[in-house]
mmCIF file of C-alpha atoms in Angstrom:
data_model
loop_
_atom_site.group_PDB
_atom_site.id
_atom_site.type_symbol
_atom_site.label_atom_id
_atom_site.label_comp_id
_atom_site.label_asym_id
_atom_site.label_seq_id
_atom_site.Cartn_x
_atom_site.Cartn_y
_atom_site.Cartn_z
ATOM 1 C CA UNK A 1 -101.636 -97.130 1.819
ATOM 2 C CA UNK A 2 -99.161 -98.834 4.292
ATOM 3 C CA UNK A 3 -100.777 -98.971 8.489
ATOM 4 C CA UNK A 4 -99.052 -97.481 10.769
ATOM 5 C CA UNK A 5 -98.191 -99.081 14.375
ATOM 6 C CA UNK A 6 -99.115 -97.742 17.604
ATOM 7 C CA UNK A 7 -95.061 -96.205 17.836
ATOM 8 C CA UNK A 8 -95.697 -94.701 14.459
ATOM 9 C CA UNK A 9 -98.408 -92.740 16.003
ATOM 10 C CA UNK A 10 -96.252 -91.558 18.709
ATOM 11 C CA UNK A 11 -93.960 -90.430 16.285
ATOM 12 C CA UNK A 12 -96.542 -88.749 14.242
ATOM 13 C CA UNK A 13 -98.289 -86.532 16.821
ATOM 14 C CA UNK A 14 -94.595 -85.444 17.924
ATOM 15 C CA UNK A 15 -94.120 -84.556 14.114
ATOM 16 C CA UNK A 16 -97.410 -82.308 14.199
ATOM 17 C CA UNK A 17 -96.471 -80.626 17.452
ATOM 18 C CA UNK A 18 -93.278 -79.534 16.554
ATOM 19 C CA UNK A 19 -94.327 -78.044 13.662
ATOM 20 C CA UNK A 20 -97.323 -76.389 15.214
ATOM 21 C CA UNK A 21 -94.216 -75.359 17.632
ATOM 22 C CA UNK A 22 -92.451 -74.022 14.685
ATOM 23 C CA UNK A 23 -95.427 -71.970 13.360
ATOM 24 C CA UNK A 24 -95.961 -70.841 16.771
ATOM 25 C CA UNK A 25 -92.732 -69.117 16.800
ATOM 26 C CA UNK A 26 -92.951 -66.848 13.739
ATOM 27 C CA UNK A 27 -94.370 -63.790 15.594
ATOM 28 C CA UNK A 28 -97.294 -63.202 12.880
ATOM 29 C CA UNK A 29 -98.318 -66.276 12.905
ATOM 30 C CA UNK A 30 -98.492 -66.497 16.579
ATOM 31 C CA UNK A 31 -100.873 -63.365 16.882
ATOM 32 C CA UNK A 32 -103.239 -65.168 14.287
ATOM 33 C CA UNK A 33 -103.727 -67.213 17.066
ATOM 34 C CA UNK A 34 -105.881 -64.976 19.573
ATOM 35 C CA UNK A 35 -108.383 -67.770 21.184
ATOM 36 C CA UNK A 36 -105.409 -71.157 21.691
ATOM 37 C CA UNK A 37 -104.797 -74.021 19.522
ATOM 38 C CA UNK A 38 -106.255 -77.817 18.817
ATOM 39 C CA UNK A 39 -104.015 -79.276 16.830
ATOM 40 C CA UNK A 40 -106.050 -82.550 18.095
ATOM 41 C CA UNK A 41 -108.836 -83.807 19.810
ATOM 42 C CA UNK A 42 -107.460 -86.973 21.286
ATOM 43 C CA UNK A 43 -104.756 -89.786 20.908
ATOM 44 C CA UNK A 44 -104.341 -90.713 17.347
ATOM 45 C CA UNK A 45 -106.005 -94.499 16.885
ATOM 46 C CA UNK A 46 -104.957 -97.184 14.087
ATOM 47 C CA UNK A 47 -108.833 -98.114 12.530
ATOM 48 C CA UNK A 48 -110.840 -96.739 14.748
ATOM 49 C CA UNK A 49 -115.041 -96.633 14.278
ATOM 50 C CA UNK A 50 -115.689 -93.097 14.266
ATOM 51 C CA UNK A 51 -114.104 -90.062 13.342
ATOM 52 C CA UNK A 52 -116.037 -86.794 14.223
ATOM 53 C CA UNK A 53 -115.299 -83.588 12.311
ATOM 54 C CA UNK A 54 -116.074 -79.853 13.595
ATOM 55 C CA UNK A 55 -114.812 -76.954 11.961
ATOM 56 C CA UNK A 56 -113.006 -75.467 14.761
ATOM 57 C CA UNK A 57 -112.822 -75.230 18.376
ATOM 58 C CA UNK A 58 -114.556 -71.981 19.992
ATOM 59 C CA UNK A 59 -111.521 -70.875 22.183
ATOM 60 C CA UNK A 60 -113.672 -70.314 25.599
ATOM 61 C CA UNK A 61 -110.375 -72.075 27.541
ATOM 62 C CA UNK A 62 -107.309 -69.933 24.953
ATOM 63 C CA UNK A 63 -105.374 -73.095 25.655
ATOM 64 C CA UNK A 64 -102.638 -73.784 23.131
ATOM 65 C CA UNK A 65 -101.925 -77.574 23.201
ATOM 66 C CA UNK A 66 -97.835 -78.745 22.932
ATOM 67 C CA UNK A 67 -99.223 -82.682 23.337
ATOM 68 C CA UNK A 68 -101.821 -84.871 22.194
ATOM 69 C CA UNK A 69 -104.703 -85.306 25.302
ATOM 70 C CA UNK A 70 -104.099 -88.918 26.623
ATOM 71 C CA UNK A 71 -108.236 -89.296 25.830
ATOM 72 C CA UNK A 72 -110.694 -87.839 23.760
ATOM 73 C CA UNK A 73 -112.040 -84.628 25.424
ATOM 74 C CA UNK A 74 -115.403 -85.326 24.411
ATOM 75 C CA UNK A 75 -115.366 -87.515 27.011
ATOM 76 C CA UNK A 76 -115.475 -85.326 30.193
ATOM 77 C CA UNK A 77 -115.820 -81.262 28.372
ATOM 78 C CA UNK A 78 -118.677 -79.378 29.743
ATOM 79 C CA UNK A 79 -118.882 -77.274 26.509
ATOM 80 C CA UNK A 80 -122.448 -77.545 24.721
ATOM 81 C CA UNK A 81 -121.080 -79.933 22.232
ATOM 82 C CA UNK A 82 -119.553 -82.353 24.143
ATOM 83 C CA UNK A 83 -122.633 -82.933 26.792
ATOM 84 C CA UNK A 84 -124.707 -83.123 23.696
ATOM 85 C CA UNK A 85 -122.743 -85.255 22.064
ATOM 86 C CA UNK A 86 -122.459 -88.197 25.076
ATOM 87 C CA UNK A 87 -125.989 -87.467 25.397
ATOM 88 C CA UNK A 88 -127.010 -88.313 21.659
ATOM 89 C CA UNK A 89 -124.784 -90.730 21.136
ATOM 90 C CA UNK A 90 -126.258 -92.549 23.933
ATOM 91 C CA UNK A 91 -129.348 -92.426 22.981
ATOM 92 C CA UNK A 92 -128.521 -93.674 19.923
ATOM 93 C CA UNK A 93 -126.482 -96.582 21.454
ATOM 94 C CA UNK A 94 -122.965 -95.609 20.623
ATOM 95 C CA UNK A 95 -121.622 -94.970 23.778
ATOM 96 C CA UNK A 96 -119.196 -97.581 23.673
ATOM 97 C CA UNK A 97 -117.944 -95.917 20.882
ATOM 98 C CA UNK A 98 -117.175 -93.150 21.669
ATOM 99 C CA UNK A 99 -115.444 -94.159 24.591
ATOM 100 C CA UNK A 100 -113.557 -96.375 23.023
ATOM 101 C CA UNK A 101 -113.187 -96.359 19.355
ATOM 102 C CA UNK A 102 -113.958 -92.642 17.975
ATOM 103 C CA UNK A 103 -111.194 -89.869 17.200
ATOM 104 C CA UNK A 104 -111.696 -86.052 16.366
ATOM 105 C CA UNK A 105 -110.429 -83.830 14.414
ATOM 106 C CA UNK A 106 -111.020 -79.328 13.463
ATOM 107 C CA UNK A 107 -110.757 -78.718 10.254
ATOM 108 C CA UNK A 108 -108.871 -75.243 11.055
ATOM 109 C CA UNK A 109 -106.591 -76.249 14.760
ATOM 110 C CA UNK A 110 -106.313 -71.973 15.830
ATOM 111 C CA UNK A 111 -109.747 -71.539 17.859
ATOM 112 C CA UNK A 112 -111.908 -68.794 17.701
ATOM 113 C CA UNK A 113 -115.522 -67.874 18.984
ATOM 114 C CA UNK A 114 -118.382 -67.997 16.658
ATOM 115 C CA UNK A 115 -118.380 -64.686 16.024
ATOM 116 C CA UNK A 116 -115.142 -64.886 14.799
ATOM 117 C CA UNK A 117 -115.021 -67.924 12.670
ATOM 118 C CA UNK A 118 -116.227 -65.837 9.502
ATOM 119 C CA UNK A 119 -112.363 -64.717 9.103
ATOM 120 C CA UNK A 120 -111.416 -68.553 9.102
ATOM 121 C CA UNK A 121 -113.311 -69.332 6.089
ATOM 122 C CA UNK A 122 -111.709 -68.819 2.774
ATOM 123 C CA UNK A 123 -109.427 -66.028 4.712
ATOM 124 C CA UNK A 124 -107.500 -63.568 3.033
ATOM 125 C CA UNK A 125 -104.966 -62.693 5.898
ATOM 126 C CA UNK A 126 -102.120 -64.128 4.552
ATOM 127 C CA UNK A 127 -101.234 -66.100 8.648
ATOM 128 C CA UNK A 128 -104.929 -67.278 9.130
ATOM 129 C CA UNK A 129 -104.601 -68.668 5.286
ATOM 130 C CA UNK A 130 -101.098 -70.304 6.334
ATOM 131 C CA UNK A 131 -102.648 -71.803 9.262
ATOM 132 C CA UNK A 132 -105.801 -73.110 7.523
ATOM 133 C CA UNK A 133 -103.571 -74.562 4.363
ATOM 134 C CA UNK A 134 -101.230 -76.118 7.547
ATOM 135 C CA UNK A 135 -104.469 -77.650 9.349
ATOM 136 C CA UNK A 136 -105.869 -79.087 6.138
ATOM 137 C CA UNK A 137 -102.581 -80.557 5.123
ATOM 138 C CA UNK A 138 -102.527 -82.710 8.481
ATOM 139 C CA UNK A 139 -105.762 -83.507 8.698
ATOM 140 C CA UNK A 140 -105.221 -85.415 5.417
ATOM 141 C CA UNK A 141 -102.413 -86.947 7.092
ATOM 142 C CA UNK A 142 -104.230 -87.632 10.114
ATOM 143 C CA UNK A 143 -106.775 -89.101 8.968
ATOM 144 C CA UNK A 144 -105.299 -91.296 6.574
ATOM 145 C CA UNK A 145 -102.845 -92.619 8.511
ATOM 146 C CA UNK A 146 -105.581 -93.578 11.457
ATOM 147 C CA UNK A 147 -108.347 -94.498 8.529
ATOM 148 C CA UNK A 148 -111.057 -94.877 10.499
ATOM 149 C CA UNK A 149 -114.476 -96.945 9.531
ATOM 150 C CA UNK A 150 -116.862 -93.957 9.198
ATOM 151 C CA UNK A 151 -116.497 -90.141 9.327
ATOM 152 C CA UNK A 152 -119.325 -87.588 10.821
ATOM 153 C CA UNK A 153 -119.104 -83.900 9.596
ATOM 154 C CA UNK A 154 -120.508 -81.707 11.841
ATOM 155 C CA UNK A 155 -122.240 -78.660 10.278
ATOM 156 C CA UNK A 156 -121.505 -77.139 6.650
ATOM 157 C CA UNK A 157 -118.175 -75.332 7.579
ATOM 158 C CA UNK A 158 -116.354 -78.295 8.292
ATOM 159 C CA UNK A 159 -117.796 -79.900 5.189
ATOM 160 C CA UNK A 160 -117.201 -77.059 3.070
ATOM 161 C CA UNK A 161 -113.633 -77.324 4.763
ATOM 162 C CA UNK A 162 -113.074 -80.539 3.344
ATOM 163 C CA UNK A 163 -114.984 -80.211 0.214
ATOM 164 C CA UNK A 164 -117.532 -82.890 0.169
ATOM 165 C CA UNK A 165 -120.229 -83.517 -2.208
ATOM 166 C CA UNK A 166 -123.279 -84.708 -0.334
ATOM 167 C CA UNK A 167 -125.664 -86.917 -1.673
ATOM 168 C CA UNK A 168 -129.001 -88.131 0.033
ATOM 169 C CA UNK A 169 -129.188 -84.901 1.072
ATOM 170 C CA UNK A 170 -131.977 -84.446 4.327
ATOM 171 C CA UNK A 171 -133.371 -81.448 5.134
ATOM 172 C CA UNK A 172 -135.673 -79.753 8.462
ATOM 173 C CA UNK A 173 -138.739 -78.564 6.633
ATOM 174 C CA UNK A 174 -139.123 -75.602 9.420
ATOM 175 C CA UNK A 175 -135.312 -74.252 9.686
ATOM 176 C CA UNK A 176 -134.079 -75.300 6.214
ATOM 177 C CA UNK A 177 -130.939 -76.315 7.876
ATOM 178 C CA UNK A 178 -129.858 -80.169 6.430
ATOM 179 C CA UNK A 179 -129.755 -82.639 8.564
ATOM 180 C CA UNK A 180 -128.396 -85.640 7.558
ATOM 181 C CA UNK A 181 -126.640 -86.574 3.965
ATOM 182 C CA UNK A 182 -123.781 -89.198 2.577
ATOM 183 C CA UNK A 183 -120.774 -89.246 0.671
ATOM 184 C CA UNK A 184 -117.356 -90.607 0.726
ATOM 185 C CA UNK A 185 -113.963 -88.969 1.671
ATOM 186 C CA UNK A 186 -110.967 -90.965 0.588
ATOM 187 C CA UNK A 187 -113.518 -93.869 0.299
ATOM 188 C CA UNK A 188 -114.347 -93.657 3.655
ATOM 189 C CA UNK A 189 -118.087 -93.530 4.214
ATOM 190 C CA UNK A 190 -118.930 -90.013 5.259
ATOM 191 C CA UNK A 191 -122.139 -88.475 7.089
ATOM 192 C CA UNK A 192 -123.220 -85.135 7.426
ATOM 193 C CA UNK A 193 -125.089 -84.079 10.857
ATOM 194 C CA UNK A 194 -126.701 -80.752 11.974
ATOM 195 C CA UNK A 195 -123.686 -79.070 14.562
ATOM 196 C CA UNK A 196 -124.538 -79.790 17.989
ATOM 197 C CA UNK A 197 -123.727 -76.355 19.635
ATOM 198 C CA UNK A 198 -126.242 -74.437 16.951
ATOM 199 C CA UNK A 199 -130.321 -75.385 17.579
ATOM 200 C CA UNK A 200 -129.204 -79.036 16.474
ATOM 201 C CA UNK A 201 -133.372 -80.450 17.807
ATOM 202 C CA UNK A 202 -132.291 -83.645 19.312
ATOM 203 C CA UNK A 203 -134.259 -86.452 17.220
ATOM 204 C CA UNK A 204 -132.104 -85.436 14.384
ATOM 205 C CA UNK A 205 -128.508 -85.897 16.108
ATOM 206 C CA UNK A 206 -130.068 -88.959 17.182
ATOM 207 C CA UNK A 207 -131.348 -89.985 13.841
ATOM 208 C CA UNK A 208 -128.406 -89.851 12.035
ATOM 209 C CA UNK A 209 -126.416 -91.572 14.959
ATOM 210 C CA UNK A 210 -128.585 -94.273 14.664
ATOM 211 C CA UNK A 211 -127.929 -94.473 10.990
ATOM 212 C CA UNK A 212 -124.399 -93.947 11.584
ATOM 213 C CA UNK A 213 -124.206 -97.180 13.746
ATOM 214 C CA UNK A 214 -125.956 -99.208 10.956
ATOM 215 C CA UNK A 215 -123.223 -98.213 8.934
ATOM 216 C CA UNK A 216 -120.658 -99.554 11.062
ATOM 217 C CA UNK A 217 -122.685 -102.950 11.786
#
């Protein structure tokens, strides 16, 4: 796999926005789109630490991104996952980081509340299946291109997204829920953790965090 240089990256996230663009502009497709659009997360990195993986963005702002944010939104977003996030990985010692060395990615870029993301999930409407085949293509490229060091899927829909096979599997005895687990995508070392925004108990975010960072040591 060749690296790509910090003007390749810049030519890359101009290549995904114009085709989101180009999607955008086919009138079905565009209604599929009810709750905005996050084609990404953050600037695209060469080899960064961490790459974090939700399934898809809940839509509370409707925004439809046309450029790249110049940081990761983690960083400042007042949304349940983000505060937890910064607060976990804290805790765990990574804030560093994620302020300096962590990209993130939704494996589906339309948004949609939680109540809606059923229809995003193996979809038969033909647009939300043309986005969902479109998001998983770039990811791929994404990804690849920026290989980062570790990956962190965050609940079982963006796992299932991306079809991992977990191993080391950890589970919470009361909920049922798992809560940590391994595996490799693209022989990248891959971890699974509980998703923030849904009753994620904070020693486990924490707990795999922590192992997450032993990884990368």
């Amino acid at each position: 796999m060749r690296s790509f240089s910090e003007i390749d990256f810049v030519e890359l996230e101009k290549r995904l926005y114009e085709e989101c663009r180009r999607m955008l502009e086919d009138e079905s497709l565009s209604k599929a789109v009810q709750f905005g659009l996050n084609p990404l997360y953050g600037p695209l990195k060469k080899n960064p630490d961490l790459a974090l993986i939700s399934f898809q963005g809940g839509g509370a702002d409707r925004h439809v991104q046309t450029s790249a944010p110049s940081e990761l939104l983690y960083l400042s977003d007042q949304y349940k996952f983000g505060t937890s996030l910064r607060a976990h990985m804290a805790s765990a010692k990574l804030s560093s980081i994620l302020q300096n060395s962590t990209v993130a990615h939704a494996a589906v870029f339309p948004q949609a509340p939680t109540s809606e993301a059923s229809k995003w999930i193996n979809p038969r409407d033909p647009d939300r299946k043309r986005w969902v085949e479109f998001s998983s293509h770039w990811n791929e490229v994404l990804l690849r291109a920026q290989s980062p060091k570790a990956l962190i899927f965050f609940g079982e829909k963006a796992s299932n997204a991306f079809g991992m096979q977990w191993k080391d599997i950890e589970r919470n005895h009361g909920q049922g829920h798992m809560t940590f687990a391994r595996a490799t995508w693209n022989d990248i070392p891959a971890f699974f953790c509980h998703h923030l925004s849904i009753s994620c108990p904070a020693a486990e975010a924490v707990r795999c965090f922590q192992r997450v960072g032993e990884a990368l040591r």
